[in-house]
XYZ file of C-alpha atoms in Angstrom:
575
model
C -66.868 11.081 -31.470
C -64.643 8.949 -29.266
C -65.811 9.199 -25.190
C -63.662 11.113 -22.818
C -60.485 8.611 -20.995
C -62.038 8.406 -17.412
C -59.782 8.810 -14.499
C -59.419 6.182 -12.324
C -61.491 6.985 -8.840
C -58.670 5.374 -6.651
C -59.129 1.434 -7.492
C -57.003 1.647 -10.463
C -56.992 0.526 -13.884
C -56.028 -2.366 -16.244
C -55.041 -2.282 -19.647
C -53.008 -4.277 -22.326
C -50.531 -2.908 -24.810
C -50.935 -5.583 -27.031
C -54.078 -7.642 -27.629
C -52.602 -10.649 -26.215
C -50.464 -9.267 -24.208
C -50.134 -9.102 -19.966
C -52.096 -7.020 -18.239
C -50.477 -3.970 -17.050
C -51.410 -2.079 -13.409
C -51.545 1.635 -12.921
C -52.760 3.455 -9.749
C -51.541 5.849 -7.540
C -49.306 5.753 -4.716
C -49.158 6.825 -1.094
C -47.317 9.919 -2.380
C -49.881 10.859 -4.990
C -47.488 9.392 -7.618
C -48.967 7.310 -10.399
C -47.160 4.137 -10.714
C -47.684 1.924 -13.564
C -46.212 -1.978 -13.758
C -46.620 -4.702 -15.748
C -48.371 -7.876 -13.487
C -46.839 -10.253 -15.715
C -50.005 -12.182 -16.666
C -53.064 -12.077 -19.701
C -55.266 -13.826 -16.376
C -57.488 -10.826 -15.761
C -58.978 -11.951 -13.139
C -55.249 -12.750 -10.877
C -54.391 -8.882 -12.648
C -56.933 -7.408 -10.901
C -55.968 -9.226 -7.292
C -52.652 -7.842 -8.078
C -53.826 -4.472 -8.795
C -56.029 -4.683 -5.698
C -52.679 -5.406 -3.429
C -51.232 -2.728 -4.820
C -54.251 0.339 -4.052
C -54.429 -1.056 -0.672
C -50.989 -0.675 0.150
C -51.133 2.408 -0.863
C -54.234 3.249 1.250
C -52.833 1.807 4.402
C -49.280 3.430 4.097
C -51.291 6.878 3.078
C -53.164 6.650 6.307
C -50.214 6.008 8.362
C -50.762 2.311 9.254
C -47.834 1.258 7.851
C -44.550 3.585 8.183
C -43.634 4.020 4.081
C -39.952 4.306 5.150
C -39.808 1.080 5.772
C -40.560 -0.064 2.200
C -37.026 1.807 0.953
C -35.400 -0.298 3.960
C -36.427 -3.727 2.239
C -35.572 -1.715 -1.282
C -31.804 -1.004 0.191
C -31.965 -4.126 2.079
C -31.711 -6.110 -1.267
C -28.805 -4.531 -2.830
C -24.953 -5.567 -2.202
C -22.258 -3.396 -0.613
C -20.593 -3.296 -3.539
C -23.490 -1.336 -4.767
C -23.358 0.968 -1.563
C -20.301 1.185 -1.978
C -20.181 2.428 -5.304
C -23.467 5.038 -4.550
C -21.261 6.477 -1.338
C -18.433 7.369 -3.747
C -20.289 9.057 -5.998
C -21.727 11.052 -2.868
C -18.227 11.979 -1.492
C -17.398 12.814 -5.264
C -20.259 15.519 -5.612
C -21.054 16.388 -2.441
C -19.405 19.460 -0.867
C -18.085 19.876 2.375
C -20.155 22.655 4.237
C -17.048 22.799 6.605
C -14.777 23.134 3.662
C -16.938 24.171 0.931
C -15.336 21.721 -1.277
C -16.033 17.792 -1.962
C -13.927 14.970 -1.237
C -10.366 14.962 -2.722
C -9.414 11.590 -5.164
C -7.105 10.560 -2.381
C -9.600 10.923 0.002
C -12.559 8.533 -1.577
C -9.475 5.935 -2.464
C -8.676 5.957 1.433
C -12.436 5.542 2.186
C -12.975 2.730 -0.800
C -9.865 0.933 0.768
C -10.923 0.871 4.298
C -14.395 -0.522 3.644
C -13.511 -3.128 1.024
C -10.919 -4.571 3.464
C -13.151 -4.812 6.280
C -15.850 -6.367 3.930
C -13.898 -8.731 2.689
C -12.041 -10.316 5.960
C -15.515 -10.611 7.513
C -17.372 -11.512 4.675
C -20.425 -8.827 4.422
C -22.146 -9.038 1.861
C -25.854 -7.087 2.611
C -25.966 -4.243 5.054
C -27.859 -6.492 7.349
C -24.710 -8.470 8.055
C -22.953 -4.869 9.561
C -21.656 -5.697 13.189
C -19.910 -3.480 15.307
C -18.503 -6.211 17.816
C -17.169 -7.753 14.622
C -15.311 -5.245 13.449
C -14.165 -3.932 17.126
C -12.381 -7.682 17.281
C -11.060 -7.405 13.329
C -9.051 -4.105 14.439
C -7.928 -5.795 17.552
C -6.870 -9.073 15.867
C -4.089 -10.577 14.653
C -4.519 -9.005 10.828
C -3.963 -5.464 12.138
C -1.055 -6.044 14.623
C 1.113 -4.142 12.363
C -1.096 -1.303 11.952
C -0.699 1.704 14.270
C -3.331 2.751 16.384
C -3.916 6.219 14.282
C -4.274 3.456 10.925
C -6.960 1.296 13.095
C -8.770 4.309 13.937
C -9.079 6.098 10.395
C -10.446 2.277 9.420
C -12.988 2.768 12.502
C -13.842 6.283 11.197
C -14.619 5.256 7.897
C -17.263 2.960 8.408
C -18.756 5.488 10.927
C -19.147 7.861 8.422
C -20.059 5.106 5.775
C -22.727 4.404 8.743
C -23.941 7.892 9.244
C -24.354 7.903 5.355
C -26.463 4.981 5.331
C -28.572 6.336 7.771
C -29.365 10.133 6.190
C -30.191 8.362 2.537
C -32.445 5.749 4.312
C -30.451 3.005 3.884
C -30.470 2.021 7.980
C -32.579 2.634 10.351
C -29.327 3.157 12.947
C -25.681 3.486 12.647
C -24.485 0.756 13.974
C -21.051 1.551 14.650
C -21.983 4.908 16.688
C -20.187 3.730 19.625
C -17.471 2.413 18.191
C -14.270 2.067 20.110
C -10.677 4.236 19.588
C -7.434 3.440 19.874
C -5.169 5.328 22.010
C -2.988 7.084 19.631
C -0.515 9.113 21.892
C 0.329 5.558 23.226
C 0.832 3.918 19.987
C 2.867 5.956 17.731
C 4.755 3.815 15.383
C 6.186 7.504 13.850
C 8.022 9.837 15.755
C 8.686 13.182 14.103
C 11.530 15.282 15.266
C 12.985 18.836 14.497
C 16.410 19.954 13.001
C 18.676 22.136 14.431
C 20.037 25.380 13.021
C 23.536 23.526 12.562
C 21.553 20.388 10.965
C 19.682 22.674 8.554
C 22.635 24.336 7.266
C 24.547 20.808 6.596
C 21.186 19.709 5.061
C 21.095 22.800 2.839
C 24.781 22.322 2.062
C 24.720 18.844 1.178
C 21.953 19.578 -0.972
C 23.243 22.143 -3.206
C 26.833 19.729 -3.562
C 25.498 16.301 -3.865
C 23.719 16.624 -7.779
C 27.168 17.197 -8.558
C 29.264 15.074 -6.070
C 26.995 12.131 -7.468
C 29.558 12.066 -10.755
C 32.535 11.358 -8.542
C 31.632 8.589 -6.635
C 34.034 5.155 -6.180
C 32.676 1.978 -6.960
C 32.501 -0.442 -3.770
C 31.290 -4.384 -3.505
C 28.477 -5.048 -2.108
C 28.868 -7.610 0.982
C 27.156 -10.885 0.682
C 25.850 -12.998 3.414
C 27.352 -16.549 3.900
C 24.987 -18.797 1.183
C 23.263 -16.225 -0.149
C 23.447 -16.978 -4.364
C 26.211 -14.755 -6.436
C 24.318 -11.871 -8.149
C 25.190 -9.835 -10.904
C 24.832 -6.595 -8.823
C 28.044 -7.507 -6.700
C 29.302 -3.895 -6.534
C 27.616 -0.428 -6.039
C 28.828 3.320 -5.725
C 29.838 4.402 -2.456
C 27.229 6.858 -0.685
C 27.858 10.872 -0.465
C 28.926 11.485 3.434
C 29.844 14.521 4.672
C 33.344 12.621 5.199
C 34.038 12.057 1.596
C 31.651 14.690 -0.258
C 34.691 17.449 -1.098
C 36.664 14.388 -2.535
C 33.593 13.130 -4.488
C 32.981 16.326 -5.585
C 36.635 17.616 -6.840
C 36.935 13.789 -8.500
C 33.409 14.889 -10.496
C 34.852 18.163 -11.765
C 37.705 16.406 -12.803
C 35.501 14.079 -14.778
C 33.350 16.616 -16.655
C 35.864 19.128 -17.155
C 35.011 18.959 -20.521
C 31.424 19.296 -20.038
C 30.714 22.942 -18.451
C 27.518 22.651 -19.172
C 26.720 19.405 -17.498
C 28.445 21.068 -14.060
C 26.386 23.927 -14.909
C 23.218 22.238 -14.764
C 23.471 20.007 -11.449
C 24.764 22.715 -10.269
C 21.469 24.537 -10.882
C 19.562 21.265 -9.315
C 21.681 21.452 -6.649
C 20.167 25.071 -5.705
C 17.140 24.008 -6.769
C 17.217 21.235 -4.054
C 18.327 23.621 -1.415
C 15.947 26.403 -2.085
C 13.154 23.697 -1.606
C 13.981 22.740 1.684
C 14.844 26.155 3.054
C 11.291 27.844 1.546
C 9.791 24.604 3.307
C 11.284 25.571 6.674
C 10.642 29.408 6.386
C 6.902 29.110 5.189
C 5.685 25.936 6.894
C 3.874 25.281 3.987
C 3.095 20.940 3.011
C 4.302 19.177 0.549
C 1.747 19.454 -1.704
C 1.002 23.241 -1.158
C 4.325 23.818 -2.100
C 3.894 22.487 -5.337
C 0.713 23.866 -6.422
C 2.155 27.576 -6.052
C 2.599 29.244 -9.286
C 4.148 32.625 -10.429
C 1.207 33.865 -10.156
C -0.004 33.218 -6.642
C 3.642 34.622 -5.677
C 3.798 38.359 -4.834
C 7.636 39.317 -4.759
C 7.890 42.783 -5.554
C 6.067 44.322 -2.652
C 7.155 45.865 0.973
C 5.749 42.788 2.512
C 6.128 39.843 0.190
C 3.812 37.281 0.179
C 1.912 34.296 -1.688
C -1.258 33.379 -2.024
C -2.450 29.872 -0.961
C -5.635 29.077 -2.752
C -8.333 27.442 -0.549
C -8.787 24.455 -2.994
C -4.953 23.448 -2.169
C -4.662 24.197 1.241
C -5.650 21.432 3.624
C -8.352 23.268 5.482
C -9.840 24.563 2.199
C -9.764 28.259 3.813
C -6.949 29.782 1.313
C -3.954 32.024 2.892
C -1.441 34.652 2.470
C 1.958 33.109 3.466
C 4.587 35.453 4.204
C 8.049 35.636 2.930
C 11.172 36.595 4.630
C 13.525 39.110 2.075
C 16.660 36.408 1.805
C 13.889 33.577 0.948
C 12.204 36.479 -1.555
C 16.127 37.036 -2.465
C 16.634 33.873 -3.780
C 13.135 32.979 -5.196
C 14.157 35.724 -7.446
C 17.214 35.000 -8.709
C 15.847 31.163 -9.254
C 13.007 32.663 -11.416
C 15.615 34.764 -12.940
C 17.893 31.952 -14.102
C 14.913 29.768 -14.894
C 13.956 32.841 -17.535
C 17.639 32.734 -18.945
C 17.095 28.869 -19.041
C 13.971 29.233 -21.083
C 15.485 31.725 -23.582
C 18.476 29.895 -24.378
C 16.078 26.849 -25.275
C 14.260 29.152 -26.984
C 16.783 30.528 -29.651
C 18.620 27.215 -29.679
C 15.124 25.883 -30.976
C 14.701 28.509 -32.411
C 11.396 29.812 -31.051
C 9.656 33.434 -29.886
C 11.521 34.193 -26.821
C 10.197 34.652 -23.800
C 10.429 38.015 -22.032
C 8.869 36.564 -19.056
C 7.574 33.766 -17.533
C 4.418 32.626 -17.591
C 1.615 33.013 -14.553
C 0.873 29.493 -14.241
C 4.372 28.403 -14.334
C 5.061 26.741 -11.018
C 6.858 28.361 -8.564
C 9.200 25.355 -7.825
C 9.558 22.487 -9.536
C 8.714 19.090 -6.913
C 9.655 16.239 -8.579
C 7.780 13.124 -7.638
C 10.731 10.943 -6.096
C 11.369 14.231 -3.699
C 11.077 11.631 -0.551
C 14.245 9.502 -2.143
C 16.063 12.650 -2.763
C 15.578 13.826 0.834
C 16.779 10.996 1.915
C 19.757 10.705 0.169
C 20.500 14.270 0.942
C 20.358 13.551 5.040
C 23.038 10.674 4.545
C 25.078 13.553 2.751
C 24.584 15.348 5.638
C 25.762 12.977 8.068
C 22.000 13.257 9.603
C 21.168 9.514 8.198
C 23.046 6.371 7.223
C 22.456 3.916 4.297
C 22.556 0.352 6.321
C 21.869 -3.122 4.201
C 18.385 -4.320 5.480
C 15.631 -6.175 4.003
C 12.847 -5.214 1.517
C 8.735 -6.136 2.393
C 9.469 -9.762 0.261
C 12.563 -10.545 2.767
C 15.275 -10.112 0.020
C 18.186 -7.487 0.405
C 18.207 -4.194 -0.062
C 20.166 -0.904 0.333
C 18.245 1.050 3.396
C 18.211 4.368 4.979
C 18.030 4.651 8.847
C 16.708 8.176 9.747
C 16.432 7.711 13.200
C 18.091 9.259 16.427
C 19.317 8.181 19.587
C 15.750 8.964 20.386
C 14.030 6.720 18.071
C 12.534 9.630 16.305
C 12.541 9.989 12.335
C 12.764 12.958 10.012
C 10.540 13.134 6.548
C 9.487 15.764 4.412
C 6.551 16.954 7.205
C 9.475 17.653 9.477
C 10.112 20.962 7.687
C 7.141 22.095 8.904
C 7.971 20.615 12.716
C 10.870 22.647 12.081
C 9.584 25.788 11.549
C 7.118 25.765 14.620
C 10.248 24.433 16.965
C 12.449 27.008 15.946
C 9.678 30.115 16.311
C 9.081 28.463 19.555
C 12.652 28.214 20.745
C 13.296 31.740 19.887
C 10.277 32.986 22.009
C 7.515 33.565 19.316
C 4.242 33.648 21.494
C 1.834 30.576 20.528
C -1.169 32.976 19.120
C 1.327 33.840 16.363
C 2.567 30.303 15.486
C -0.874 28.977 15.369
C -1.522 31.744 12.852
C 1.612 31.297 10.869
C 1.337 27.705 10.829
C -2.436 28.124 9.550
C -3.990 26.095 12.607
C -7.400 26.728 14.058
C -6.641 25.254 17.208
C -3.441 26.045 19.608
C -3.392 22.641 21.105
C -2.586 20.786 17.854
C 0.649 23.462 16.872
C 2.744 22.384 20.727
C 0.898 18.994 20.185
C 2.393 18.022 17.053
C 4.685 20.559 15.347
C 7.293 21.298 18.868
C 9.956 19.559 19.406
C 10.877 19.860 23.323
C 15.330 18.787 22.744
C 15.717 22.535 20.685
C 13.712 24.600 23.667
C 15.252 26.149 26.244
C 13.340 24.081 28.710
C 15.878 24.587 31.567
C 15.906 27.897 31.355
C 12.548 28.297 31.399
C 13.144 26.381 34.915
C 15.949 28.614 35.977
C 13.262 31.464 35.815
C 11.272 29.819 38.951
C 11.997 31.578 42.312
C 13.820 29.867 44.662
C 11.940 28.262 47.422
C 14.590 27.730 50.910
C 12.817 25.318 53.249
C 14.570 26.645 55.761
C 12.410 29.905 55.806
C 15.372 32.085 55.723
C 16.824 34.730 53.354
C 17.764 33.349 49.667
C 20.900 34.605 49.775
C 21.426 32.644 53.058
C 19.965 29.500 51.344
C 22.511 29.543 48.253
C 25.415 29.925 50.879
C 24.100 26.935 52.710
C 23.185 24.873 49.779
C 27.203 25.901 48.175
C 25.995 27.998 45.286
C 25.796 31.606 46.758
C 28.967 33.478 44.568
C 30.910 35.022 47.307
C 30.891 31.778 49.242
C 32.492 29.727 46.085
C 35.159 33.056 45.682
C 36.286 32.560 49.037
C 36.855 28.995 49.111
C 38.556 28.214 45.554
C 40.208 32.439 45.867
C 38.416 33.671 42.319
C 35.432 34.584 41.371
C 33.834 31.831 39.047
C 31.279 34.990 36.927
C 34.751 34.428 34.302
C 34.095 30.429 34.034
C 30.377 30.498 34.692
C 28.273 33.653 32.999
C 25.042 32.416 33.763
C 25.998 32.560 37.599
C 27.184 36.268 37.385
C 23.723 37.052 36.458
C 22.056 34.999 38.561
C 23.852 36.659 41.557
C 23.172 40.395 40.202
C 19.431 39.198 40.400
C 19.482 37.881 43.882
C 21.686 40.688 45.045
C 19.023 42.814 43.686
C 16.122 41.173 45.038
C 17.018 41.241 48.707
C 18.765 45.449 47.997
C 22.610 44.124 48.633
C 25.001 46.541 46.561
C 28.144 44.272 47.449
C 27.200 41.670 44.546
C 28.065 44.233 41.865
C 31.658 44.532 42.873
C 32.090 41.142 43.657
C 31.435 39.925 40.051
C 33.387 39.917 36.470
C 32.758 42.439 34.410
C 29.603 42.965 32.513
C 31.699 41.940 28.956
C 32.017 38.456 30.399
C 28.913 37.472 31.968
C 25.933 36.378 29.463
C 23.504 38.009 31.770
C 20.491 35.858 30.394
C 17.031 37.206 31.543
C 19.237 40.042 34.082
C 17.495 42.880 35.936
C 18.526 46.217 33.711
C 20.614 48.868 34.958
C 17.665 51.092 35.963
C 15.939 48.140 37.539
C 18.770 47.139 39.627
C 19.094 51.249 40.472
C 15.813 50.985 41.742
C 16.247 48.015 43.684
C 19.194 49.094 45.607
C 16.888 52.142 46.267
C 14.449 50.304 47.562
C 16.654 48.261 49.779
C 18.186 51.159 51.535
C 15.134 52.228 52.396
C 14.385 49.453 54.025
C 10.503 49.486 52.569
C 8.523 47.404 49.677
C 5.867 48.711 47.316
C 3.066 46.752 46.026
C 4.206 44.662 43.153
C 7.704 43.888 43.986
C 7.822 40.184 43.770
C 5.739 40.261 40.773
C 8.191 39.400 37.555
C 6.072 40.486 35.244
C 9.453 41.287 32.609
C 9.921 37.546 32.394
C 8.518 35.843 29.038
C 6.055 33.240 29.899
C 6.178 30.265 27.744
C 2.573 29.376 27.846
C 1.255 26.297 27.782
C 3.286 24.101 26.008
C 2.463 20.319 25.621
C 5.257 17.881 23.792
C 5.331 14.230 22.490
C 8.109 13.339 21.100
C-alpha cells in the first residue's frame, strides 16, 4: 500500500515531472496561496536555495516586514503603457458609471485612447515610471497645442488624471501624479462662440429649408474664379448657391425642369419638410443631436392630452432618461409626417408587391437624421441669407468652397444652437429659470444662463427701465425728469404736442410716475390708452388706488415695494 503524500510543513517541496527534468518549487505564499514554479535547473542543491528564497519571502511579507503591495508595483512597473493602456480600456468598457449607471460610451474610450497616446508619444513614455506632471504642464503650454483651445487642453489634462486615479485604485502607482495638475481658463479662451436665432431668423431658416431640396434642380452654372498662377483645373465652373435673393427664381426654373417628373417634385418636396420639421422639433424640445435620432415611434406618445416622448436614459447624456414635452402644432405635424411616411411605405409595398403595412412599426425612427445633417444645415443658413459661401482654403492649403457662419459678433451657429435657441427664447419671453433648467434637462441652473442664453434676444434694457429712479438732487422724481428734460408735460409744452403718440413707452412711463407720487393730471395729459404700449403699467385699479392714496396725503406699509414686477433672476451671459 502506497504511503500517504505528506504536506509540506511550510519549507516547501521539490519535485520533477520528468526524471531528468528541472526541478520544480511549490510552497505557499504570504496570502496562503500555493504557488508552484519551475526553478529552471536539474541542480538540486541551487533548487532548493531557490525554493528557500522563495518561503522566506513569503515569511517576511506575511509578518509585515516587507509591505506585499509593493511586489505588484515592480509587477506593473515592468509592463509598457501600451499595455496600460489597453487594460484601462477594457475597464472604461465594462465598468459602469455609479453616477450614470452605465459604462463608458465608444466615443468616449476613443477620446480617452487619443489623448493619452498623443501625450505618450510627443514625450516619449514608455513605463509608468517616466509619468511627469511638469512635463506634460509644458507639452499643453507649448508650441504643439497653440491651436488647441483651452477647453481641448484641459479634456487632454483630465484624461490622464483619471488615467492617474486609475492607476492608483488597481495598484499600479503608489500616487497620482498629475493630482495637481493645472487648468486652462476656458471662459477666456473660447475659440467657439455659440449664438441664438431670432424668431424672424428661424422662420427664414425653416423656409429655406422646406424650398431648397427642390430649388437645388434650378440652379445656374457659374465659373469658378482663379487666382493669378494658380494651374487651370478641370473644375473651372460650379452651380451658383441658393440665397434668399435668387431662391423663388431657382425654384420656378426647377419646376420648369421636372415638369415631367411629378414624382421627383413630389419627393424633395417631402425632404424639404422633412428638413424643416427637424429643425423646428430641435428648437421646441431642446433635445441633442443624437437624442433626436435615437427616438422611435415607440418612445413617442402623440395621442394623449399632454403629448410627450420618452427619452431613454441610455441615450440621454446624463444617463437619467426623460419625458420631453410636445407642443400640439409640433405634435400636428409629427403626425401628418408619420402619416405620409405610412402612405410612402404602402405604395412601395404594392409596387413591390409585398404585405402592406397598416402601420408603422415601433422601432421605426421617429425622424430620419442623415449623417451629413451638419453640411445640410449649412447650406440651408446660406439659403437663408444667415451664412455666406466665401472661397477659402482647406487644412492642406489648397482651395476650397467655404461657409462663413459668423456675425458681426464673431459668434457661430451649428446644430447645438437649436438648443441655445430654445433656452434664449423661453428666457426672453419671461419663463422663470427653475423651469428652463427642467425643460432643458440640467441639474444645475448655472450651466442653462451659462451656456444656453444668448443676452442680444433679451430684453436687457427693459429689465433696466424697471430700476427706480434715483435724483441726486434729493427732490421729487417728477421734479428730477423736468430738470433732467424727460418729464412729459415739460416736452408738450416746449415742442406744443404731446410725444405718448410718437413715443408709447413714455406714456406709460409717465402714468407710473404720476401714480407713484398721487398726481391725477398725468392721465389727461397723455394719448389715449389705444396708442401707448403701456409695457410693465400700473393697472387701472392700481392707479385708482394710488390716486387714493395721494389725496389722502398718507402711505401704508409696502408702498414702494414693486413686488408686480417680474424679476429676471440671476442671469449670467458669455457670448
Amino acid at each position: 500500500m502506497a504511503s500517504k503524500r505528506q504536506r509540506p510543513k511550510g519549507a516547501g517541496t521539490l519535485y520533477r515531472r520528468k526524471p531528468k527534468g528541472p526541478w520544480i518549487a511549490r510552497w505557499f505564499d504570504h496570502t496562503g496561496r500555493r504557488r508552484e514554479t519551475s526553478t529552471r535547473t536539474t541542480d538540486r542543491v541551487a533548487a532548493e536555495r531557490i525554493l528557500a528564497k522563495r518561503v522566506a519571502d513569503a515569511a517576511i511579507r506575511r509578518d509585515g516586514v516587507i509591505d506585499a503591495r509593493r511586489d505588484r508595483y515592480i509587477e506593473e512597473a515592468r509592463k509598457t503603457l501600451a499595455e496600460h493602456f489597453t487594460e484601462y480600456d477594457d475597464y472604461l468598457r465594462v465598468h459602469v458609471n455609479p453616477k450614470t449607471g452605465f459604462p463608458a460610451t465608444p466615443e468616449h474610450r476613443s477620446y480617452r485612447q487619443k489623448h493619452l497616446k498623443t501625450v505618450a508619444d510627443a514625450l516619449g513614455w514608455s513605463k509608468l515610471e517616466d509619468l511627469d506632471r511638469s512635463k506634460l504642464e509644458a507639452w499643453l503650454a507649448g508650441k504643439d497645442t497653440a491651436s488647441m483651445s483651452a477647453r481641448t487642453r484641459n479634456t487632454y489634462a483630465l484624461s490622464w488624471c483619471a488615467f492617474g486615479n486609475w492607476c492608483v485604485d488597481t495598484g499600479r502607482l503608489v500616487a497620482n501624479p498629475f493630482t495637481r495638475l493645472g487648468r486652462a481658463n476656458e471662459r477666456a479662451d473660447r475659440r467657439r462662440h455659440r449664438r441664438a436665432l431670432a424668431v424672424d431668423e428661424l422662420r427664414r431658416l425653416i423656409d429655406a429649408a422646406r424650398r431648397r431640396p427642390l430649388a437645388e434642380y434650378g440652379r445656374q452654372p457659374v465659373k469658378v474664379p482663379q487666382a493669378e498662377g494658380e494651374p487651370k483645373k478641370r473644375a473651372s465652373w460650379t452651380y451658383e448657391p441658393v440665397t434668399p435673393e435668387n431662391i423663388a427664381k431657382c425654384e420656378a426654373a426647377a419646376r420648369e425642369r421636372l415638369k415631367e417628373k411629378p414624382e421627383l417634385v413630389a419627393r424633395l418636396e417631402a425632404i424639404g419638410r422633412h428638413r424643416a420639421l427637424i429643425y423646428k422639433t430641435l428648437v421646441l424640445t431642446g433635445l441633442r443631436l443624437n437624442e433626436l435620432r435615437s427616438l422611435t415611434i415607440g418612445d413617442a406618445m402623440l395621442d394623449g392630452d399632454e403629448p410627450y416622448v420618452t427619452l431613454r436614459p441610455e441615450h440621454e447624456k446624463a444617463r437619467r432618461g426623460a419625458d420631453v414635452l410636445l407642443r400640439a402644432d409640433l405634435v400636428a405635424d409629427l403626425t401628418q409626417h408619420l402619416a405620409e411616411r405610412l402612405q410612402d411605405a404602402q405604395r412601395d409595398a404594392i409596387r413591390e408587391r409585398r404585405p402592406v403595412p397598416t402601420h408603422l412599426s415601433a422601432d421605426t425612427p421617429l425622424l430620419t437624421v442623415s449623417s451629413d445633417v451638419l453640411r445640410v444645415l449649412n447650406l440651408d443658413l446660406v439659403a437663408a441669407g444667415l451664412a455666406a459661401r466665401v472661397r477659402g482654403k482647406d487644412r492642406k492649403g489648397q482651395p476650397t468652397w467655404k461657409i462663413d457662419k459668423r456675425d458681426g459678433r464673431d459668434r457661430t451657429f451649428d446644430l447645438h444652437g437649436f438648443r441655445t435657441t430654445f433656452n434664449t427664447l423661453l428666457a426672453a419671453a419671461g419663463v422663470p429659470l427653475t423651469t428652463r433648467r427642467i425643460l432643458m434637462r440640467h441639474v444645475a441652473e448655472g450651466v442653462t444662463d451659462e451656456h444656453y442664453a444668448d443676452a442680444k434676444l433679451i430684453d436687457l434694457r427693459g429689465a433696466l427701465d424697471r430700476l427706480p429712479t434715483l435724483p441726486l438732487d434729493g427732490g421729487p422724481e417728477r421734479q428730477a425728469q423736468a430738470a433732467t428734460g424727460t418729464d412729459g408735460r415739460q416736452t408738450a409744452k416746449m415742442f406744443g404736442f404731446c410725444l405718448s403718440a410718437y413715443n408709447p413707452d413714455s406714456c406709460g412711463a409717465i402714468r407710473r410716475d404720476s401714480a407713484r407720487v398721487g398726481d391725477v393730471s398725468t392721465e389727461r395729459a397723455c394719448a389715449p390708452a389705444a396708442l401707448c404700449d403701456v409695457r410693465n403699467s400700473l393697472s387701472a385699479k392700481e392707479q385708482s388706488d394710488a390716486v387714493r392714496r395721494g389725496a389722502r396725503g398718507g402711505r401704508k406699509a409696502g408702498d414702494g415695494i414693486r413686488t408686480h414686477d417680474v424679476q429676471l433672476g440671476k442671469l449670467a451671459f458669455y457670448h
